[in-house]
Each structure stands twice: as C-alpha cells, then as structure tokens.
PDB file of C-alpha atoms and ligand atoms in Angstrom:
ATOM      1  CA  UNK A   1      -9.251  21.922 -18.499  1.00  0.00           C
ATOM      2  CA  UNK A   2      -7.479  23.761 -15.646  1.00  0.00           C
ATOM      3  CA  UNK A   3      -4.999  21.842 -13.475  1.00  0.00           C
ATOM      4  CA  UNK A   4      -6.523  19.991 -10.528  1.00  0.00           C
ATOM      5  CA  UNK A   5      -4.574  19.799  -7.253  1.00  0.00           C
ATOM      6  CA  UNK A   6      -5.563  17.263  -4.634  1.00  0.00           C
ATOM      7  CA  UNK A   7      -4.353  16.987  -1.045  1.00  0.00           C
ATOM      8  CA  UNK A   8      -4.257  13.378   0.188  1.00  0.00           C
ATOM      9  CA  UNK A   9      -4.248  12.427   3.871  1.00  0.00           C
ATOM     10  CA  UNK A  10      -3.321   8.875   4.872  1.00  0.00           C
ATOM     11  CA  UNK A  11      -3.221   7.318   8.338  1.00  0.00           C
ATOM     12  CA  UNK A  12      -4.802   3.854   8.234  1.00  0.00           C
ATOM     13  CA  UNK A  13      -1.933   2.078  10.014  1.00  0.00           C
ATOM     14  CA  UNK A  14       1.390   3.126  11.557  1.00  0.00           C
ATOM     15  CA  UNK A  15       2.262   5.701   8.854  1.00  0.00           C
ATOM     16  CA  UNK A  16       0.753   9.152   8.625  1.00  0.00           C
ATOM     17  CA  UNK A  17       1.261  11.083   5.395  1.00  0.00           C
ATOM     18  CA  UNK A  18       0.184  14.223   3.537  1.00  0.00           C
ATOM     19  CA  UNK A  19       0.693  14.355  -0.214  1.00  0.00           C
ATOM     20  CA  UNK A  20      -0.082  16.876  -2.921  1.00  0.00           C
ATOM     21  CA  UNK A  21      -0.683  15.703  -6.476  1.00  0.00           C
ATOM     22  CA  UNK A  22      -1.436  17.902  -9.495  1.00  0.00           C
ATOM     23  CA  UNK A  23      -2.472  16.131 -12.707  1.00  0.00           C
ATOM     24  CA  UNK A  24      -0.150  13.154 -12.304  1.00  0.00           C
ATOM     25  CA  UNK A  25       2.690  15.102 -10.740  1.00  0.00           C
ATOM     26  CA  UNK A  26       3.634  14.420  -7.115  1.00  0.00           C
ATOM     27  CA  UNK A  27       4.413  17.872  -5.663  1.00  0.00           C
ATOM     28  CA  UNK A  28       5.185  16.737  -2.114  1.00  0.00           C
ATOM     29  CA  UNK A  29       4.697  13.606  -0.027  1.00  0.00           C
ATOM     30  CA  UNK A  30       6.056  13.814   3.554  1.00  0.00           C
ATOM     31  CA  UNK A  31       5.241  11.122   6.112  1.00  0.00           C
ATOM     32  CA  UNK A  32       6.101   9.870   9.593  1.00  0.00           C
ATOM     33  CA  UNK A  33       6.133   6.339  10.993  1.00  0.00           C
ATOM     34  CA  UNK A  34       5.130   5.218  14.463  1.00  0.00           C
ATOM     35  CA  UNK A  35       7.803   2.730  15.542  1.00  0.00           C
ATOM     36  CA  UNK A  36       6.981   0.733  18.681  1.00  0.00           C
ATOM     37  CA  UNK A  37       9.646  -0.952  20.829  1.00  0.00           C
ATOM     38  CA  UNK A  38      10.859  -4.443  19.836  1.00  0.00           C
ATOM     39  CA  UNK A  39       8.373  -7.118  20.846  1.00  0.00           C
ATOM     40  CA  UNK A  40       5.430  -4.703  20.587  1.00  0.00           C
ATOM     41  CA  UNK A  41       2.978  -4.072  17.784  1.00  0.00           C
ATOM     42  CA  UNK A  42       1.385  -0.723  16.982  1.00  0.00           C
ATOM     43  CA  UNK A  43      -1.735  -0.446  19.109  1.00  0.00           C
ATOM     44  CA  UNK A  44      -4.625   1.670  17.723  1.00  0.00           C
ATOM     45  CA  UNK A  45      -4.674   4.213  20.583  1.00  0.00           C
ATOM     46  CA  UNK A  46      -0.911   4.799  20.635  1.00  0.00           C
ATOM     47  CA  UNK A  47      -0.781   4.989  16.854  1.00  0.00           C
ATOM     48  CA  UNK A  48      -3.637   7.528  16.756  1.00  0.00           C
ATOM     49  CA  UNK A  49      -1.842   9.709  19.333  1.00  0.00           C
ATOM     50  CA  UNK A  50       1.314   9.563  17.216  1.00  0.00           C
ATOM     51  CA  UNK A  51      -0.651  10.702  14.142  1.00  0.00           C
ATOM     52  CA  UNK A  52      -2.403  13.473  16.108  1.00  0.00           C
ATOM     53  CA  UNK A  53       1.006  14.719  17.211  1.00  0.00           C
ATOM     54  CA  UNK A  54       2.422  15.204  13.733  1.00  0.00           C
ATOM     55  CA  UNK A  55      -0.342  15.486  11.133  1.00  0.00           C
ATOM     56  CA  UNK A  56      -0.568  19.309  11.229  1.00  0.00           C
ATOM     57  CA  UNK A  57       3.212  19.713  10.927  1.00  0.00           C
ATOM     58  CA  UNK A  58       3.116  17.299   7.983  1.00  0.00           C
ATOM     59  CA  UNK A  59       0.370  19.339   6.344  1.00  0.00           C
ATOM     60  CA  UNK A  60       2.463  22.484   6.578  1.00  0.00           C
ATOM     61  CA  UNK A  61       5.479  20.604   5.280  1.00  0.00           C
ATOM     62  CA  UNK A  62       3.537  19.330   2.262  1.00  0.00           C
ATOM     63  CA  UNK A  63       2.256  22.808   1.359  1.00  0.00           C
ATOM     64  CA  UNK A  64       5.664  24.449   1.849  1.00  0.00           C
ATOM     65  CA  UNK A  65       7.531  21.833  -0.172  1.00  0.00           C
ATOM     66  CA  UNK A  66       5.024  22.177  -3.010  1.00  0.00           C
ATOM     67  CA  UNK A  67       5.138  25.980  -2.757  1.00  0.00           C
ATOM     68  CA  UNK A  68       1.351  26.090  -2.434  1.00  0.00           C
ATOM     69  CA  UNK A  69      -1.244  27.678  -0.191  1.00  0.00           C
ATOM     70  CA  UNK A  70      -4.587  26.297   0.887  1.00  0.00           C
ATOM     71  CA  UNK A  71      -6.304  28.322  -1.863  1.00  0.00           C
ATOM     72  CA  UNK A  72      -4.378  26.288  -4.477  1.00  0.00           C
ATOM     73  CA  UNK A  73      -5.903  23.007  -3.286  1.00  0.00           C
ATOM     74  CA  UNK A  74      -9.000  21.901  -5.222  1.00  0.00           C
ATOM     75  CA  UNK A  75     -10.022  18.881  -3.187  1.00  0.00           C
ATOM     76  CA  UNK A  76      -9.198  17.179   0.137  1.00  0.00           C
ATOM     77  CA  UNK A  77      -8.958  13.368  -0.073  1.00  0.00           C
ATOM     78  CA  UNK A  78      -8.578  11.102   2.955  1.00  0.00           C
ATOM     79  CA  UNK A  79      -8.403   7.369   3.643  1.00  0.00           C
ATOM     80  CA  UNK A  80     -11.900   6.110   4.405  1.00  0.00           C
ATOM     81  CA  UNK A  81     -10.653   2.545   5.052  1.00  0.00           C
ATOM     82  CA  UNK A  82      -9.722  -0.238   5.452  1.00  0.00           C
ATOM     83  CA  UNK A  83      -7.451   0.120   8.447  1.00  0.00           C
ATOM     84  CA  UNK A  84      -7.307   0.651  12.202  1.00  0.00           C
ATOM     85  CA  UNK A  85     -10.241   2.601  13.650  1.00  0.00           C
ATOM     86  CA  UNK A  86      -8.591   5.215  15.854  1.00  0.00           C
ATOM     87  CA  UNK A  87      -5.848   6.236  13.375  1.00  0.00           C
ATOM     88  CA  UNK A  88      -8.413   6.407  10.542  1.00  0.00           C
ATOM     89  CA  UNK A  89     -10.661   8.663  12.633  1.00  0.00           C
ATOM     90  CA  UNK A  90      -7.741  10.978  13.441  1.00  0.00           C
ATOM     91  CA  UNK A  91      -7.036  11.640   9.789  1.00  0.00           C
ATOM     92  CA  UNK A  92     -10.712  11.822   8.761  1.00  0.00           C
ATOM     93  CA  UNK A  93     -11.359  14.513  11.377  1.00  0.00           C
ATOM     94  CA  UNK A  94      -8.444  16.574  10.041  1.00  0.00           C
ATOM     95  CA  UNK A  95      -9.705  16.131   6.459  1.00  0.00           C
ATOM     96  CA  UNK A  96     -13.263  17.145   7.383  1.00  0.00           C
ATOM     97  CA  UNK A  97     -12.006  20.194   9.270  1.00  0.00           C
ATOM     98  CA  UNK A  98      -9.811  21.323   6.375  1.00  0.00           C
ATOM     99  CA  UNK A  99     -12.585  20.831   3.832  1.00  0.00           C
ATOM    100  CA  UNK A 100     -14.928  23.061   5.868  1.00  0.00           C
ATOM    101  CA  UNK A 101     -12.248  25.588   6.776  1.00  0.00           C
ATOM    102  CA  UNK A 102     -11.034  25.935   3.199  1.00  0.00           C
ATOM    103  CA  UNK A 103     -14.492  25.406   1.645  1.00  0.00           C
ATOM    104  CA  UNK A 104     -13.236  22.565  -0.585  1.00  0.00           C
ATOM    105  CA  UNK A 105     -14.884  19.304  -1.647  1.00  0.00           C
ATOM    106  CA  UNK A 106     -14.063  16.190   0.358  1.00  0.00           C
ATOM    107  CA  UNK A 107     -13.341  12.663  -0.923  1.00  0.00           C
ATOM    108  CA  UNK A 108     -13.191   9.385   1.014  1.00  0.00           C
ATOM    109  CA  UNK A 109     -10.735   7.024  -0.688  1.00  0.00           C
ATOM    110  CA  UNK A 110     -10.279   3.254  -0.455  1.00  0.00           C
ATOM    111  CA  UNK A 111      -6.704   2.684   0.735  1.00  0.00           C
ATOM    112  CA  UNK A 112      -6.117  -0.344  -1.519  1.00  0.00           C
ATOM    113  CA  UNK A 113      -7.335   1.540  -4.588  1.00  0.00           C
ATOM    114  CA  UNK A 114      -4.849   4.255  -3.578  1.00  0.00           C
ATOM    115  CA  UNK A 115      -2.013   1.721  -3.763  1.00  0.00           C
ATOM    116  CA  UNK A 116      -3.163   0.471  -7.172  1.00  0.00           C
ATOM    117  CA  UNK A 117      -3.556   3.957  -8.666  1.00  0.00           C
ATOM    118  CA  UNK A 118      -0.171   5.087  -7.302  1.00  0.00           C
ATOM    119  CA  UNK A 119       1.393   1.975  -8.832  1.00  0.00           C
ATOM    120  CA  UNK A 120      -0.176   2.757 -12.202  1.00  0.00           C
ATOM    121  CA  UNK A 121       0.960   6.385 -12.049  1.00  0.00           C
ATOM    122  CA  UNK A 122       4.543   5.717 -11.001  1.00  0.00           C
ATOM    123  CA  UNK A 123       5.266   2.681 -13.201  1.00  0.00           C
ATOM    124  CA  UNK A 124       3.209   3.758 -16.204  1.00  0.00           C
ATOM    125  CA  UNK A 125       1.567   0.310 -16.334  1.00  0.00           C
ATOM    126  CA  UNK A 126      -1.783   0.928 -18.008  1.00  0.00           C
ATOM    127  CA  UNK A 127      -3.728  -2.211 -17.165  1.00  0.00           C
ATOM    128  CA  UNK A 128      -1.630  -4.495 -14.967  1.00  0.00           C
ATOM    129  CA  UNK A 129      -2.649  -7.579 -13.071  1.00  0.00           C
ATOM    130  CA  UNK A 130      -1.688  -6.642  -9.520  1.00  0.00           C
ATOM    131  CA  UNK A 131      -0.045  -8.711  -6.824  1.00  0.00           C
ATOM    132  CA  UNK A 132      -1.109  -6.785  -3.731  1.00  0.00           C
ATOM    133  CA  UNK A 133       0.966  -7.741  -0.704  1.00  0.00           C
ATOM    134  CA  UNK A 134       0.477  -5.735   2.471  1.00  0.00           C
ATOM    135  CA  UNK A 135      -0.114  -5.928   6.187  1.00  0.00           C
ATOM    136  CA  UNK A 136      -3.838  -6.461   5.771  1.00  0.00           C
ATOM    137  CA  UNK A 137      -4.188  -8.252   2.431  1.00  0.00           C
ATOM    138  CA  UNK A 138      -2.435 -10.624   0.047  1.00  0.00           C
ATOM    139  CA  UNK A 139      -4.391 -10.593  -3.218  1.00  0.00           C
ATOM    140  CA  UNK A 140      -4.229 -11.022  -6.983  1.00  0.00           C
ATOM    141  CA  UNK A 141      -6.293  -8.182  -8.494  1.00  0.00           C
ATOM    142  CA  UNK A 142      -7.263  -7.193 -12.038  1.00  0.00           C
ATOM    143  CA  UNK A 143      -9.550  -4.528 -13.453  1.00  0.00           C
ATOM    144  CA  UNK A 144     -12.741  -5.635 -15.153  1.00  0.00           C
ATOM    145  CA  UNK A 145     -15.984  -3.798 -15.831  1.00  0.00           C
ATOM    146  CA  UNK A 146     -15.607  -0.839 -13.481  1.00  0.00           C
ATOM    147  CA  UNK A 147     -14.218  -2.789 -10.535  1.00  0.00           C
ATOM    148  CA  UNK A 148     -10.849  -3.947  -9.310  1.00  0.00           C
ATOM    149  CA  UNK A 149     -11.747  -7.634  -9.054  1.00  0.00           C
ATOM    150  CA  UNK A 150     -10.059  -9.954  -6.595  1.00  0.00           C
ATOM    151  CA  UNK A 151      -9.087 -13.199  -8.326  1.00  0.00           C
ATOM    152  CA  UNK A 152      -7.275 -14.783  -5.428  1.00  0.00           C
ATOM    153  CA  UNK A 153      -6.385 -13.997  -1.831  1.00  0.00           C
ATOM    154  CA  UNK A 154      -5.079 -15.499   1.371  1.00  0.00           C
ATOM    155  CA  UNK A 155      -7.788 -16.436   3.825  1.00  0.00           C
ATOM    156  CA  UNK A 156      -5.598 -17.171   6.855  1.00  0.00           C
ATOM    157  CA  UNK A 157      -3.125 -14.294   7.373  1.00  0.00           C
ATOM    158  CA  UNK A 158      -1.743 -11.542   5.156  1.00  0.00           C
ATOM    159  CA  UNK A 159       1.990 -11.750   4.484  1.00  0.00           C
ATOM    160  CA  UNK A 160       2.718  -8.406   6.177  1.00  0.00           C
ATOM    161  CA  UNK A 161       0.768  -9.351   9.275  1.00  0.00           C
ATOM    162  CA  UNK A 162       2.615 -12.674   9.419  1.00  0.00           C
ATOM    163  CA  UNK A 163       5.991 -10.865   9.296  1.00  0.00           C
ATOM    164  CA  UNK A 164       4.888  -8.387  11.978  1.00  0.00           C
ATOM    165  CA  UNK A 165       3.803 -11.128  14.340  1.00  0.00           C
ATOM    166  CA  UNK A 166       6.974 -13.112  13.671  1.00  0.00           C
ATOM    167  CA  UNK A 167       9.103 -10.054  14.502  1.00  0.00           C
ATOM    168  CA  UNK A 168       7.139  -9.486  17.705  1.00  0.00           C
ATOM    169  CA  UNK A 169       7.696 -13.034  18.935  1.00  0.00           C
ATOM    170  CA  UNK A 170      11.432 -12.875  18.223  1.00  0.00           C
ATOM    171  CA  UNK A 171      11.669  -9.245  19.466  1.00  0.00           C
ATOM    172  CA  UNK A 172      13.196  -8.141  16.160  1.00  0.00           C
ATOM    173  CA  UNK A 173      13.436  -4.336  15.826  1.00  0.00           C
ATOM    174  CA  UNK A 174      10.518  -2.476  14.207  1.00  0.00           C
ATOM    175  CA  UNK A 175      12.908   0.199  12.934  1.00  0.00           C
ATOM    176  CA  UNK A 176      12.622   0.920  10.005  1.00  0.00           C
ATOM    177  CA  UNK A 177      10.182  -2.007   9.670  1.00  0.00           C
ATOM    178  CA  UNK A 178       9.985  -5.621  10.869  1.00  0.00           C
ATOM    179  CA  UNK A 179       9.927  -6.986   7.307  1.00  0.00           C
ATOM    180  CA  UNK A 180      13.059  -5.103   6.329  1.00  0.00           C
ATOM    181  CA  UNK A 181      14.963  -6.481   9.310  1.00  0.00           C
ATOM    182  CA  UNK A 182      13.707 -10.002   8.655  1.00  0.00           C
ATOM    183  CA  UNK A 183      14.919  -9.731   5.073  1.00  0.00           C
ATOM    184  CA  UNK A 184      18.366  -8.587   6.217  1.00  0.00           C
ATOM    185  CA  UNK A 185      18.602 -11.534   8.599  1.00  0.00           C
ATOM    186  CA  UNK A 186      17.484 -13.881   5.839  1.00  0.00           C
ATOM    187  CA  UNK A 187      20.123 -12.444   3.488  1.00  0.00           C
ATOM    188  CA  UNK A 188      22.852 -13.246   6.001  1.00  0.00           C
ATOM    189  CA  UNK A 189      21.645 -16.820   6.017  1.00  0.00           C
ATOM    190  CA  UNK A 190      21.604 -17.014   2.221  1.00  0.00           C
ATOM    191  CA  UNK A 191      25.029 -15.414   1.973  1.00  0.00           C
ATOM    192  CA  UNK A 192      26.825 -17.502   4.539  1.00  0.00           C
ATOM    193  CA  UNK A 193      25.099 -20.825   3.918  1.00  0.00           C
ATOM    194  CA  UNK A 194      27.043 -21.935   6.928  1.00  0.00           C
ATOM    195  CA  UNK A 195      25.181 -23.609   9.758  1.00  0.00           C
ATOM    196  CA  UNK A 196      27.992 -22.900  12.261  1.00  0.00           C
ATOM    197  CA  UNK A 197      28.100 -19.101  11.786  1.00  0.00           C
ATOM    198  CA  UNK A 198      24.423 -18.407  11.865  1.00  0.00           C
ATOM    199  CA  UNK A 199      21.959 -18.214  14.681  1.00  0.00           C
ATOM    200  CA  UNK A 200      18.462 -19.610  14.937  1.00  0.00           C
ATOM    201  CA  UNK A 201      16.590 -16.332  14.176  1.00  0.00           C
ATOM    202  CA  UNK A 202      18.594 -15.928  10.953  1.00  0.00           C
ATOM    203  CA  UNK A 203      17.766 -19.450   9.917  1.00  0.00           C
ATOM    204  CA  UNK A 204      14.066 -19.069  10.690  1.00  0.00           C
ATOM    205  CA  UNK A 205      13.951 -15.639   8.994  1.00  0.00           C
ATOM    206  CA  UNK A 206      15.444 -17.121   5.828  1.00  0.00           C
ATOM    207  CA  UNK A 207      12.938 -19.930   5.870  1.00  0.00           C
ATOM    208  CA  UNK A 208       9.968 -17.598   6.460  1.00  0.00           C
ATOM    209  CA  UNK A 209      11.111 -15.116   3.835  1.00  0.00           C
ATOM    210  CA  UNK A 210      11.507 -17.850   1.233  1.00  0.00           C
ATOM    211  CA  UNK A 211       8.196 -19.382   2.222  1.00  0.00           C
ATOM    212  CA  UNK A 212       6.100 -16.218   1.833  1.00  0.00           C
ATOM    213  CA  UNK A 213       7.827 -15.216  -1.410  1.00  0.00           C
ATOM    214  CA  UNK A 214       7.124 -18.677  -2.805  1.00  0.00           C
ATOM    215  CA  UNK A 215       3.538 -18.522  -1.711  1.00  0.00           C
ATOM    216  CA  UNK A 216       2.952 -15.173  -3.443  1.00  0.00           C
ATOM    217  CA  UNK A 217       4.834 -16.322  -6.516  1.00  0.00           C
ATOM    218  CA  UNK A 218       2.868 -19.547  -6.772  1.00  0.00           C
ATOM    219  CA  UNK A 219      -0.470 -17.777  -6.430  1.00  0.00           C
ATOM    220  CA  UNK A 220       0.527 -15.207  -9.014  1.00  0.00           C
ATOM    221  CA  UNK A 221       1.700 -17.963 -11.307  1.00  0.00           C
ATOM    222  CA  UNK A 222      -1.585 -19.862 -11.076  1.00  0.00           C
ATOM    223  CA  UNK A 223      -3.631 -16.653 -10.920  1.00  0.00           C
ATOM    224  CA  UNK A 224      -3.556 -15.972 -14.676  1.00  0.00           C
ATOM    225  CA  UNK A 225      -5.289 -19.276 -15.371  1.00  0.00           C
ATOM    226  CA  UNK A 226      -8.123 -18.173 -13.156  1.00  0.00           C
ATOM    227  CA  UNK A 227      -8.209 -14.727 -14.720  1.00  0.00           C
ATOM    228  CA  UNK A 228      -7.823 -16.119 -18.252  1.00  0.00           C
ATOM    229  CA  UNK A 229     -11.565 -15.956 -18.868  1.00  0.00           C
ATOM    230  CA  UNK A 230     -11.308 -12.197 -18.410  1.00  0.00           C
ATOM    231  CA  UNK A 231      -7.906 -11.188 -19.684  1.00  0.00           C
ATOM    232  CA  UNK A 232      -4.456 -12.370 -20.626  1.00  0.00           C
ATOM    233  CA  UNK A 233      -2.025 -10.439 -18.428  1.00  0.00           C
ATOM    234  CA  UNK A 234       0.744  -8.738 -20.365  1.00  0.00           C
ATOM    235  CA  UNK A 235       2.006  -6.888 -17.337  1.00  0.00           C
ATOM    236  CA  UNK A 236       2.230  -7.475 -13.619  1.00  0.00           C
ATOM    237  CA  UNK A 237       2.601  -4.848 -10.932  1.00  0.00           C
ATOM    238  CA  UNK A 238       3.785  -5.628  -7.441  1.00  0.00           C
ATOM    239  CA  UNK A 239       1.852  -3.131  -5.393  1.00  0.00           C
ATOM    240  CA  UNK A 240       1.021  -1.991  -1.906  1.00  0.00           C
ATOM    241  CA  UNK A 241       3.215  -3.024   0.715  1.00  0.00           C
ATOM    242  CA  UNK A 242       5.260  -1.962   3.638  1.00  0.00           C
ATOM    243  CA  UNK A 243       7.933  -1.171   1.156  1.00  0.00           C
ATOM    244  CA  UNK A 244      11.200  -2.874   1.816  1.00  0.00           C
ATOM    245  CA  UNK A 245       8.974  -5.131   3.812  1.00  0.00           C
ATOM    246  CA  UNK A 246       6.775  -7.138   1.583  1.00  0.00           C
ATOM    247  CA  UNK A 247       6.215  -5.900  -1.966  1.00  0.00           C
ATOM    248  CA  UNK A 248       9.614  -4.294  -1.795  1.00  0.00           C
ATOM    249  CA  UNK A 249      11.080  -7.640  -0.790  1.00  0.00           C
ATOM    250  CA  UNK A 250      13.863  -8.230  -3.306  1.00  0.00           C
ATOM    251  CA  UNK A 251      13.476 -11.985  -3.317  1.00  0.00           C
ATOM    252  CA  UNK A 252       9.789 -11.688  -4.117  1.00  0.00           C
ATOM    253  CA  UNK A 253      10.559  -9.261  -6.935  1.00  0.00           C
ATOM    254  CA  UNK A 254      13.208 -11.607  -8.355  1.00  0.00           C
ATOM    255  CA  UNK A 255      10.751 -14.494  -8.364  1.00  0.00           C
ATOM    256  CA  UNK A 256       8.051 -12.358  -9.997  1.00  0.00           C
ATOM    257  CA  UNK A 257      10.602 -11.284 -12.621  1.00  0.00           C
ATOM    258  CA  UNK A 258      11.262 -14.921 -13.523  1.00  0.00           C
ATOM    259  CA  UNK A 259       7.542 -15.683 -13.739  1.00  0.00           C
ATOM    260  CA  UNK A 260       6.978 -12.687 -16.024  1.00  0.00           C
ATOM    261  CA  UNK A 261       9.913 -13.648 -18.276  1.00  0.00           C
ATOM    262  CA  UNK A 262       8.492 -17.165 -18.643  1.00  0.00           C
ATOM    263  CA  UNK A 263       5.122 -15.759 -19.694  1.00  0.00           C
ATOM    264  CA  UNK A 264       6.232 -12.875 -21.868  1.00  0.00           C
ATOM    265  CA  UNK A 265       4.825 -10.325 -19.418  1.00  0.00           C
ATOM    266  CA  UNK A 266       6.531  -7.230 -18.042  1.00  0.00           C
ATOM    267  CA  UNK A 267       7.041  -6.662 -14.324  1.00  0.00           C
ATOM    268  CA  UNK A 268       6.415  -3.247 -12.784  1.00  0.00           C
ATOM    269  CA  UNK A 269       7.506  -2.843  -9.180  1.00  0.00           C
ATOM    270  CA  UNK A 270       6.949   0.334  -7.204  1.00  0.00           C
ATOM    271  CA  UNK A 271       9.804   1.687  -5.122  1.00  0.00           C
ATOM    272  CA  UNK A 272       9.607   2.351  -1.397  1.00  0.00           C
ATOM    273  CA  UNK A 273       8.766   6.065  -1.666  1.00  0.00           C
ATOM    274  CA  UNK A 274       5.421   5.165  -3.166  1.00  0.00           C
ATOM    275  CA  UNK A 275       4.655   1.590  -2.091  1.00  0.00           C
ATOM    276  CA  UNK A 276       4.889   2.338   1.630  1.00  0.00           C
ATOM    277  CA  UNK A 277       1.630   3.968   2.777  1.00  0.00           C
ATOM    278  CA  UNK A 278       1.738   7.661   1.853  1.00  0.00           C
ATOM    279  CA  UNK A 279      -0.480  10.693   1.299  1.00  0.00           C
ATOM    280  CA  UNK A 280       0.181  11.065  -2.435  1.00  0.00           C
ATOM    281  CA  UNK A 281      -1.395   7.697  -3.225  1.00  0.00           C
ATOM    282  CA  UNK A 282      -4.635   8.878  -1.601  1.00  0.00           C
ATOM    283  CA  UNK A 283      -4.351  12.165  -3.491  1.00  0.00           C
ATOM    284  CA  UNK A 284      -3.824  10.311  -6.783  1.00  0.00           C
ATOM    285  CA  UNK A 285      -6.858   8.020  -6.339  1.00  0.00           C
ATOM    286  CA  UNK A 286      -8.788  11.087  -5.152  1.00  0.00           C
ATOM    287  CA  UNK A 287      -7.725  12.968  -8.277  1.00  0.00           C
ATOM    288  CA  UNK A 288      -9.081  10.183 -10.502  1.00  0.00           C
ATOM    289  CA  UNK A 289     -12.354  10.115  -8.564  1.00  0.00           C
ATOM    290  CA  UNK A 290     -12.719  13.881  -8.479  1.00  0.00           C
ATOM    291  CA  UNK A 291     -12.159  14.348 -12.204  1.00  0.00           C
ATOM    292  CA  UNK A 292     -15.008  11.890 -12.883  1.00  0.00           C
ATOM    293  CA  UNK A 293     -17.392  13.800 -10.658  1.00  0.00           C
ATOM    294  CA  UNK A 294     -17.139  11.960  -7.341  1.00  0.00           C
ATOM    295  CA  UNK A 295     -17.421  13.927  -4.107  1.00  0.00           C
ATOM    296  CA  UNK A 296     -18.125  12.729  -0.544  1.00  0.00           C
ATOM    297  CA  UNK A 297     -20.809  14.700   1.267  1.00  0.00           C
ATOM    298  CA  UNK A 298     -19.947  15.779   4.806  1.00  0.00           C
ATOM    299  CA  UNK A 299     -22.632  13.520   6.296  1.00  0.00           C
ATOM    300  CA  UNK A 300     -21.123  10.537   4.450  1.00  0.00           C
ATOM    301  CA  UNK A 301     -17.546  11.261   5.477  1.00  0.00           C
ATOM    302  CA  UNK A 302     -17.207   8.430   7.979  1.00  0.00           C
ATOM    303  CA  UNK A 303     -14.498   5.787   8.148  1.00  0.00           C
ATOM    304  CA  UNK A 304     -14.714   2.021   8.009  1.00  0.00           C
ATOM    305  CA  UNK A 305     -12.242  -0.610   9.185  1.00  0.00           C
ATOM    306  CA  UNK A 306     -13.448  -3.086   6.553  1.00  0.00           C
ATOM    307  CA  UNK A 307     -13.600  -1.843   2.977  1.00  0.00           C
ATOM    308  CA  UNK A 308     -12.827  -4.286   0.211  1.00  0.00           C
ATOM    309  CA  UNK A 309     -11.162  -3.176  -2.990  1.00  0.00           C
ATOM    310  CA  UNK A 310     -13.991  -4.530  -5.168  1.00  0.00           C
ATOM    311  CA  UNK A 311     -16.611  -2.461  -3.322  1.00  0.00           C
ATOM    312  CA  UNK A 312     -15.406   0.678  -5.120  1.00  0.00           C
ATOM    313  CA  UNK A 313     -16.991   1.608  -8.432  1.00  0.00           C
ATOM    314  CA  UNK A 314     -14.078   2.573 -10.682  1.00  0.00           C
ATOM    315  CA  UNK A 315     -15.608   5.486 -12.598  1.00  0.00           C
ATOM    316  CA  UNK A 316     -12.322   6.677 -14.112  1.00  0.00           C
ATOM    317  CA  UNK A 317     -11.399   3.690 -16.291  1.00  0.00           C
ATOM    318  CA  UNK A 318     -13.009   2.298 -19.470  1.00  0.00           C
TER     319      UNK A 318
HETATM  320 MG1   MG O   1      -1.101  -0.016   2.721  1.00  0.00          MG
END
C-alpha cells in the first residue's frame, strides 16, 4: 500500500497548528499560541483573529519543513470539535478551501480522539486506559467495542479550566500558559516550606496544584474498579492537556507513576510537543480514519462546539 500523507489543521482553542503525518511519522508540526494579557482569558473573537492572522504562514511552514508540496498531500483533516466556535470555524474554512483547491478528500476529526491517537502513536501504548486532563474535559477513557468509552469524568469544572480561571483572578501571566506558571509558583512553596518567605499566591497555587493532582489521581485509582467489567488496565496514558499545564504537570505524573507501580501497570506520558494542542494529532487521527475509508463530504464539513469522545465510531481498531 502506498504511503498516505495527511495534513492536520487544529484551532479549537488558543493554539493554531498545522501538522503533516505520513504513516506514523510526524514530518512537521508548527503552531502558534494566542497569549492574552494577565487577568484576561482568550475570547473567541480575538482568538479567531489570531488564528486567521497566522494559519496560512503556518501551512507554508509545515510544507516547507516536511519538504512537500500540496500534490504530496493525500487528505486534509481538520478539527470538527469540540472547542470554541469562532476559532473552529476559522480553521474549518481553511481546510474546506484547501480540499477544494487541491482536489483532496476532507476529514472532520474529533479533537479528543486526536489527543488519544497522538498519545498512542508517540508512546507506543497499544491499548491504554487514558487519563484525559485538558481545558474542557477531565475524564478516564478506555476503548471498548469501537468506541472510546468514558468511565468517569468531572461534572463541575475541568482541571484546565479551573487553572485558567484561577490565573485570571490572581492576574498570573498566561505566558507560556497559566498552568505552567501556577506549577512554578507551587514548586517554590514546596521547595521553601517556609511560611515567612512565601507569599499568598504561592501558597494558594501549591494548594490548588496538589488538590487537582490528587483529584485526578484518586479518580484514576478508583477508575479501574469501574472499568474492571470491561478490561484490566495494564497501561495508563496521561493524555491531552495544555502540556506543562495539566497532563504535563510533573506532580500529577509522579502520582500516576506511583499508582501504576502499585498496580503493576506501566505509565505512558506524552511530552509537551505532542500533548499541547497541535496539527499533527489531528493528522494522525485523520490518517487512521482515512485508511479505514472515512471521508467527510463537503456538505457535512461543519463544526460543532460540543462533540463527545464516545460519539465517534472508532473504525480503525479491533
Ligand atoms: Mg486539547
């Protein structure tokens, strides 16, 4: 079977990315991040304008870095949802235009499935139980009978969203990300352990960081009992995530490592190149879909802000 090259376009939140993947090989994966001022979140309109301003340059960058031309691309994949409306539309319009201009098939991809498939590709974990921690969702997910099933999730606020809001209230910098800065402040607290040298934000950051890591850890720890009727996890992947923010949070990874050691499971954690939203993860999920015959017709190439992981029929796994 000839090699299949997929272009992936991602822009569901404050990152916009273009990635090229050919049969499991990431050829290029540039991205840009919209960073609002401290105390502000990323508003849909502003974020969409940011993406509009750089998506074509990113496309050129991806092709140049991969040494490819448009004729080498077999399929154009884009994020169909979930995410913020205006940024999603921006990227979908670019994807639709390219597909028609280049006369290539189009594929709408579920963002969360993109994270899971990228995690599987990068870590080599074949069938992991996934702790998915991001701005929009905090879930325990496992594959069963052609779906990524959700075995547990937060119903109040996703961990990433909680960190974002916390940073806004305290006017913590959004550069490179609120979660990263919160973790650094928490580390200072853990390192000094001295109530006289620290300030209130450090103390609260440490408390929040420990709290959300514990919450994820506890759910993951109890999750296998719930999933036991379906499978006995031998591997865990920490997926998704605003990289150094949530899933990339070192404390969370340490706690997951301990849980896995206790249960004889292996932990797979994705690094920040691939767990922060990026184009290659959409290309990789698109590649899996495309090779099993899926294509999105032009009239069906809309976006949706709500799109649960278990709505997708997983045609590429046994
Ligand atoms: Mg994401």
